[in-house]
mmCIF file of C-alpha atoms and ligand atoms in Angstrom:
data_model
loop_
_atom_site.group_PDB
_atom_site.id
_atom_site.type_symbol
_atom_site.label_atom_id
_atom_site.label_comp_id
_atom_site.label_asym_id
_atom_site.label_seq_id
_atom_site.Cartn_x
_atom_site.Cartn_y
_atom_site.Cartn_z
ATOM 1 C CA MET A 1418 94.428 118.095 123.128
ATOM 2 C CA LYS A 1419 93.492 121.120 125.352
ATOM 3 C CA ALA A 1420 89.647 121.843 123.958
ATOM 4 C CA ASP A 1421 89.388 123.936 126.949
ATOM 5 C CA GLN A 1422 91.365 127.063 125.148
ATOM 6 C CA PRO A 1423 88.883 126.849 122.172
ATOM 7 C CA THR A 1424 91.199 130.279 121.090
ATOM 8 C CA LEU A 1425 94.600 129.152 121.096
ATOM 9 C CA PRO A 1426 96.499 129.305 117.226
ATOM 10 C CA LYS A 1427 95.659 126.135 115.270
ATOM 11 C CA ILE A 1428 98.689 123.477 114.407
ATOM 12 C CA LEU A 1429 97.481 121.640 111.664
ATOM 13 C CA VAL A 1430 101.028 119.321 111.122
ATOM 14 C CA LEU A 1431 101.392 117.295 107.449
ATOM 15 C CA ALA A 1432 103.755 114.755 107.349
ATOM 16 C CA SER A 1433 104.530 111.382 105.370
ATOM 17 C CA GLY A 1434 107.014 108.579 107.471
ATOM 18 C CA SER A 1435 107.977 108.026 110.613
ATOM 19 C CA GLY A 1436 106.630 111.424 112.877
ATOM 20 C CA THR A 1437 109.564 112.000 115.259
ATOM 21 C CA ASN A 1438 108.777 115.823 114.519
ATOM 22 C CA LEU A 1439 105.047 115.258 115.099
ATOM 23 C CA GLN A 1440 106.010 113.016 118.337
ATOM 24 C CA ALA A 1441 108.103 116.584 119.343
ATOM 25 C CA LEU A 1442 105.659 118.828 119.095
ATOM 26 C CA ILE A 1443 103.302 115.981 120.306
ATOM 27 C CA GLU A 1444 104.747 116.438 123.463
ATOM 28 C CA SER A 1445 105.353 120.241 123.454
ATOM 29 C CA SER A 1446 101.700 120.955 122.678
ATOM 30 C CA ARG A 1447 100.808 118.942 126.307
ATOM 31 C CA GLU A 1448 102.807 121.922 128.048
ATOM 32 C CA ARG A 1449 100.378 123.942 130.359
ATOM 33 C CA ASP A 1450 101.369 126.881 128.970
ATOM 34 C CA PHE A 1451 101.939 126.022 124.912
ATOM 35 C CA PRO A 1452 100.232 128.704 122.655
ATOM 36 C CA GLY A 1453 99.651 126.432 120.545
ATOM 37 C CA GLN A 1454 97.127 123.388 119.492
ATOM 38 C CA ILE A 1455 97.671 120.357 117.160
ATOM 39 C CA VAL A 1456 93.981 120.039 115.931
ATOM 40 C CA ALA A 1457 94.867 117.455 112.655
ATOM 41 C CA VAL A 1458 97.800 115.448 110.840
ATOM 42 C CA GLY A 1459 96.858 114.699 107.616
ATOM 43 C CA CYS A 1460 99.329 112.563 105.353
ATOM 44 C CA ASN A 1461 99.350 111.165 101.683
ATOM 45 C CA ARG A 1462 101.054 107.409 102.765
ATOM 46 C CA PRO A 1463 98.165 105.696 104.869
ATOM 47 C CA LYS A 1464 100.976 103.253 106.399
ATOM 48 C CA ALA A 1465 102.938 106.579 107.687
ATOM 49 C CA PHE A 1466 103.275 105.802 111.575
ATOM 50 C CA ALA A 1467 102.777 109.596 111.879
ATOM 51 C CA LEU A 1468 99.417 108.165 111.917
ATOM 52 C CA GLU A 1469 99.694 106.124 114.449
ATOM 53 C CA ARG A 1470 101.620 108.652 116.760
ATOM 54 C CA ALA A 1471 98.308 111.111 115.903
ATOM 55 C CA ALA A 1472 95.285 108.792 116.810
ATOM 56 C CA GLN A 1473 96.975 107.364 120.430
ATOM 57 C CA ALA A 1474 97.629 111.638 120.890
ATOM 58 C CA ASN A 1475 93.853 111.784 119.808
ATOM 59 C CA VAL A 1476 94.607 114.281 117.553
ATOM 60 C CA GLU A 1477 91.932 113.543 114.373
ATOM 61 C CA THR A 1478 93.447 112.597 110.940
ATOM 62 C CA PHE A 1479 93.031 113.014 107.384
ATOM 63 C CA MET A 1480 94.609 111.067 104.432
ATOM 64 C CA VAL A 1481 95.193 112.034 100.743
ATOM 65 C CA ASN A 1482 97.380 109.378 98.740
ATOM 66 C CA HIS A 1483 99.193 111.209 96.379
ATOM 67 C CA GLU A 1484 98.848 107.755 94.585
ATOM 68 C CA ASP A 1485 95.026 108.312 93.786
ATOM 69 C CA PHE A 1486 95.821 111.269 91.927
ATOM 70 C CA SER A 1487 96.821 112.079 88.111
ATOM 71 C CA SER A 1488 98.123 115.246 88.213
ATOM 72 C CA ARG A 1489 100.306 117.407 91.162
ATOM 73 C CA GLU A 1490 97.675 119.971 91.131
ATOM 74 C CA GLU A 1491 94.367 117.564 91.582
ATOM 75 C CA PHE A 1492 96.390 116.009 94.984
ATOM 76 C CA ASP A 1493 97.130 119.823 96.078
ATOM 77 C CA ALA A 1494 93.734 120.647 95.288
ATOM 78 C CA ALA A 1495 92.408 117.611 97.553
ATOM 79 C CA LEU A 1496 95.575 118.502 100.489
ATOM 80 C CA MET A 1497 93.980 122.243 100.401
ATOM 81 C CA ALA A 1498 90.624 120.833 100.595
ATOM 82 C CA HIS A 1499 91.011 119.130 104.158
ATOM 83 C CA ILE A 1500 93.019 121.345 105.273
ATOM 84 C CA LEU A 1501 90.296 125.043 104.769
ATOM 85 C CA ARG A 1502 88.337 122.319 107.385
ATOM 86 C CA HIS A 1503 90.344 122.504 109.500
ATOM 87 C CA ASN A 1504 91.205 126.396 109.052
ATOM 88 C CA PRO A 1505 94.887 125.926 110.967
ATOM 89 C CA ASP A 1506 97.006 128.906 111.671
ATOM 90 C CA LEU A 1507 100.099 127.318 111.629
ATOM 91 C CA ILE A 1508 100.851 124.680 108.801
ATOM 92 C CA VAL A 1509 103.737 122.794 109.633
ATOM 93 C CA LEU A 1510 105.405 119.976 107.586
ATOM 94 C CA ALA A 1511 107.153 117.342 109.109
ATOM 95 C CA GLY A 1512 108.318 114.536 107.351
ATOM 96 C CA PHE A 1513 106.065 115.913 104.279
ATOM 97 C CA MET A 1514 107.502 114.060 100.932
ATOM 98 C CA ARG A 1515 105.445 116.215 98.289
ATOM 99 C CA ILE A 1516 106.628 118.933 96.210
ATOM 100 C CA LEU A 1517 103.909 121.504 96.370
ATOM 101 C CA THR A 1518 102.327 123.306 93.596
ATOM 102 C CA THR A 1519 102.858 127.394 93.574
ATOM 103 C CA ASP A 1520 99.257 128.000 94.065
ATOM 104 C CA PHE A 1521 99.218 126.219 97.273
ATOM 105 C CA VAL A 1522 102.120 127.354 99.060
ATOM 106 C CA ARG A 1523 100.857 130.961 97.419
ATOM 107 C CA ALA A 1524 97.291 130.302 99.342
ATOM 108 C CA PHE A 1525 99.087 128.778 102.834
ATOM 109 C CA ARG A 1526 101.795 131.497 102.521
ATOM 110 C CA GLY A 1527 103.188 133.461 105.866
ATOM 111 C CA ARG A 1528 102.212 130.435 107.927
ATOM 112 C CA LEU A 1529 103.583 127.415 106.456
ATOM 113 C CA ILE A 1530 106.428 126.298 107.773
ATOM 114 C CA ASN A 1531 108.575 123.426 107.055
ATOM 115 C CA ILE A 1532 112.033 121.883 108.901
ATOM 116 C CA HIS A 1533 115.063 120.430 106.814
ATOM 117 C CA PRO A 1534 117.607 118.594 107.588
ATOM 118 C CA SER A 1535 120.495 121.007 106.092
ATOM 119 C CA LEU A 1536 122.300 124.242 107.064
ATOM 120 C CA LEU A 1537 120.774 125.569 104.404
ATOM 121 C CA PRO A 1538 121.181 127.243 101.651
ATOM 122 C CA ARG A 1539 123.503 124.306 101.925
ATOM 123 C CA HIS A 1540 122.640 121.232 100.173
ATOM 124 C CA THR A 1541 118.206 121.475 99.414
ATOM 125 C CA GLY A 1542 116.937 118.900 98.172
ATOM 126 C CA LEU A 1543 117.610 115.169 99.614
ATOM 127 C CA ASN A 1544 120.714 112.826 101.071
ATOM 128 C CA THR A 1545 121.541 116.266 102.894
ATOM 129 C CA HIS A 1546 123.638 114.133 105.266
ATOM 130 C CA GLN A 1547 125.640 112.252 103.107
ATOM 131 C CA ARG A 1548 125.997 114.741 100.321
ATOM 132 C CA ALA A 1549 127.714 116.814 104.081
ATOM 133 C CA LEU A 1550 129.821 114.472 104.616
ATOM 134 C CA ASP A 1551 131.125 113.980 100.281
ATOM 135 C CA ALA A 1552 131.690 118.364 100.670
ATOM 136 C CA GLY A 1553 133.804 117.972 103.547
ATOM 137 C CA ASP A 1554 131.148 119.713 106.056
ATOM 138 C CA ARG A 1555 133.281 120.460 109.414
ATOM 139 C CA ILE A 1556 129.051 122.243 111.002
ATOM 140 C CA HIS A 1557 126.349 120.766 109.287
ATOM 141 C CA GLY A 1558 122.810 121.013 110.808
ATOM 142 C CA VAL A 1559 118.766 121.615 110.096
ATOM 143 C CA SER A 1560 117.342 124.947 109.368
ATOM 144 C CA VAL A 1561 113.396 125.480 109.823
ATOM 145 C CA HIS A 1562 111.695 127.515 106.989
ATOM 146 C CA PHE A 1563 108.643 129.492 105.534
ATOM 147 C CA VAL A 1564 108.186 128.134 102.882
ATOM 148 C CA THR A 1565 107.933 130.015 99.655
ATOM 149 C CA GLU A 1566 108.038 128.878 95.611
ATOM 150 C CA GLU A 1567 111.863 128.135 95.614
ATOM 151 C CA LEU A 1568 111.959 124.333 96.681
ATOM 152 C CA ASP A 1569 114.112 124.677 100.303
ATOM 153 C CA GLY A 1570 114.334 128.320 99.723
ATOM 154 C CA GLY A 1571 112.046 130.070 102.212
ATOM 155 C CA PRO A 1572 113.328 132.912 104.079
ATOM 156 C CA VAL A 1573 114.953 130.341 107.512
ATOM 157 C CA ILE A 1574 113.596 131.970 110.881
ATOM 158 C CA ALA A 1575 116.143 129.234 113.243
ATOM 159 C CA GLN A 1576 118.759 126.648 112.558
ATOM 160 C CA ALA A 1577 120.713 124.728 114.869
ATOM 161 C CA GLU A 1578 123.832 122.996 114.488
ATOM 162 C CA VAL A 1579 126.217 119.833 114.515
ATOM 163 C CA ALA A 1580 129.961 119.053 114.468
ATOM 164 C CA VAL A 1581 130.793 116.745 111.978
ATOM 165 C CA VAL A 1582 133.555 114.353 113.090
ATOM 166 C CA PRO A 1583 135.612 112.310 110.373
ATOM 167 C CA GLU A 1584 133.977 108.742 112.531
ATOM 168 C CA ASP A 1585 130.721 110.484 111.383
ATOM 169 C CA THR A 1586 128.646 108.624 108.705
ATOM 170 C CA ALA A 1587 125.154 109.272 106.963
ATOM 171 C CA GLU A 1588 123.518 107.557 109.906
ATOM 172 C CA THR A 1589 125.153 109.004 112.569
ATOM 173 C CA LEU A 1590 124.807 112.568 110.677
ATOM 174 C CA ALA A 1591 121.292 111.685 110.724
ATOM 175 C CA GLU A 1592 120.584 110.721 114.045
ATOM 176 C CA LYS A 1593 122.489 113.883 115.351
ATOM 177 C CA VAL A 1594 120.164 116.402 113.368
ATOM 178 C CA GLN A 1595 116.938 114.524 113.721
ATOM 179 C CA ALA A 1596 117.746 115.141 118.211
ATOM 180 C CA LYS A 1597 118.499 118.920 117.588
ATOM 181 C CA GLU A 1598 115.423 119.144 115.054
ATOM 182 C CA HIS A 1599 112.961 117.619 117.625
ATOM 183 C CA LEU A 1600 114.002 120.626 120.701
ATOM 184 C CA LEU A 1601 113.975 123.026 116.922
ATOM 185 C CA TYR A 1602 111.191 122.400 115.559
ATOM 186 C CA PRO A 1603 109.122 123.055 118.535
ATOM 187 C CA ILE A 1604 110.577 125.800 119.968
ATOM 188 C CA VAL A 1605 109.706 127.281 116.022
ATOM 189 C CA VAL A 1606 105.970 126.605 116.506
ATOM 190 C CA ARG A 1607 106.239 128.119 120.117
ATOM 191 C CA TRP A 1608 107.286 131.738 118.825
ATOM 192 C CA PHE A 1609 104.664 131.386 115.635
ATOM 193 C CA CYS A 1610 102.243 130.394 117.822
ATOM 194 C CA GLU A 1611 103.314 133.826 120.229
ATOM 195 C CA GLY A 1612 103.128 135.616 117.001
ATOM 196 C CA ARG A 1613 106.635 135.853 117.636
ATOM 197 C CA ILE A 1614 107.731 135.395 114.047
ATOM 198 C CA GLN A 1615 106.460 136.897 110.641
ATOM 199 C CA LEU A 1616 106.996 136.874 107.426
ATOM 200 C CA GLY A 1617 106.648 139.868 105.504
ATOM 201 C CA GLY A 1618 107.188 140.565 102.567
ATOM 202 C CA GLU A 1619 110.583 138.485 101.021
ATOM 203 C CA HIS A 1620 111.878 138.676 104.506
ATOM 204 C CA ILE A 1621 110.789 137.499 108.341
ATOM 205 C CA MET A 1622 109.546 139.756 111.460
ATOM 206 C CA PHE A 1623 111.178 138.316 114.589
ATOM 207 C CA ASP A 1624 109.484 140.632 117.608
ATOM 208 C CA GLY A 1625 108.506 143.552 115.367
ATOM 209 C CA GLN A 1626 112.651 143.576 113.654
ATOM 210 C CA ALA A 1627 113.767 142.710 110.864
ATOM 211 C CA LEU A 1628 115.770 138.997 111.412
ATOM 212 C CA ASN A 1629 119.055 138.874 108.645
ATOM 213 C CA THR A 1630 120.636 135.963 110.138
ATOM 214 C CA PRO A 1631 118.848 133.088 111.582
ATOM 215 C CA MET A 1632 117.710 132.291 115.063
ATOM 216 C CA ARG A 1633 119.990 129.638 116.479
ATOM 217 C CA LEU A 1634 119.458 126.920 119.045
ATOM 218 C CA PRO A 1635 122.060 127.166 122.224
ATOM 219 C CA ASP A 1636 124.552 124.375 121.986
ATOM 220 C CA ASN A 1637 124.062 122.273 124.419
HETATM 221 C C1 LIG B 460 113.483 114.886 109.303
HETATM 222 O O1 LIG B 460 114.826 114.334 109.216
HETATM 223 C C2 LIG B 460 112.879 115.890 108.754
HETATM 224 O O2 LIG B 460 113.868 116.353 108.500
HETATM 225 C C3 LIG B 460 112.272 115.969 106.814
HETATM 226 O O3 LIG B 460 112.155 114.627 107.212
HETATM 227 C C4 LIG B 460 112.382 113.823 107.807
HETATM 228 C C5 LIG B 460 110.964 113.716 108.522
HETATM 229 O O4 LIG B 460 111.545 112.309 109.601
HETATM 230 N N1 LIG B 460 111.718 117.106 105.977
HETATM 231 P P1 LIG B 460 110.621 112.232 111.202
HETATM 232 O O5 LIG B 460 109.302 112.212 110.132
HETATM 233 O O6 LIG B 460 110.000 113.612 111.479
HETATM 234 O O7 LIG B 460 110.580 110.799 111.357
#
């Protein structure tokens, strides 16, 4: 962490699982010119490896176990209290497997982003790789979007594609898509911290212009 640069935008990451996207963000945040600092990682599963990754990087963690709450509203209220303590400029959902309440989403509108393993609006929800195969998609990929009240339905900031080949399985597709996730998410977080992306009404502004189609990660 860059404690000597208190003016950098504060990033708070929420994760539930293995945390490979968190790891990619941690590594990017160590780059000298990275325009933000990860101030905390929050988690809803005590055994999530994401917590380990955060601890290894000396990032503060907090735990809000959804099993300790009898309603989604109570869970979200507790989560929100933790988040507000850190006063983040950006909340990054990185494999955070909870559906958030409308109140939560509204409270952080414009500073809450998610990564979803499909080319939205195709394949919202779960099992996206198998569903892409079942649908005969030739192109699949990943999207980073602002979170709004509609599940996986907020304006898409950027996408990266992968080609689907006949030999692909849900596992091989997951691997290919995750490799793109690890490139794409740090880029979008960087843009946000540089002030290049804003959510204005229902539209995204990128460098002051309305973004009509999502930004694309170039093929490498
Ligand atoms: C990623 O595939 C992401 O697209 C989805 O959840 C997964 C998280 O993986 N939202 P990880 O915990 O970052 O490894």
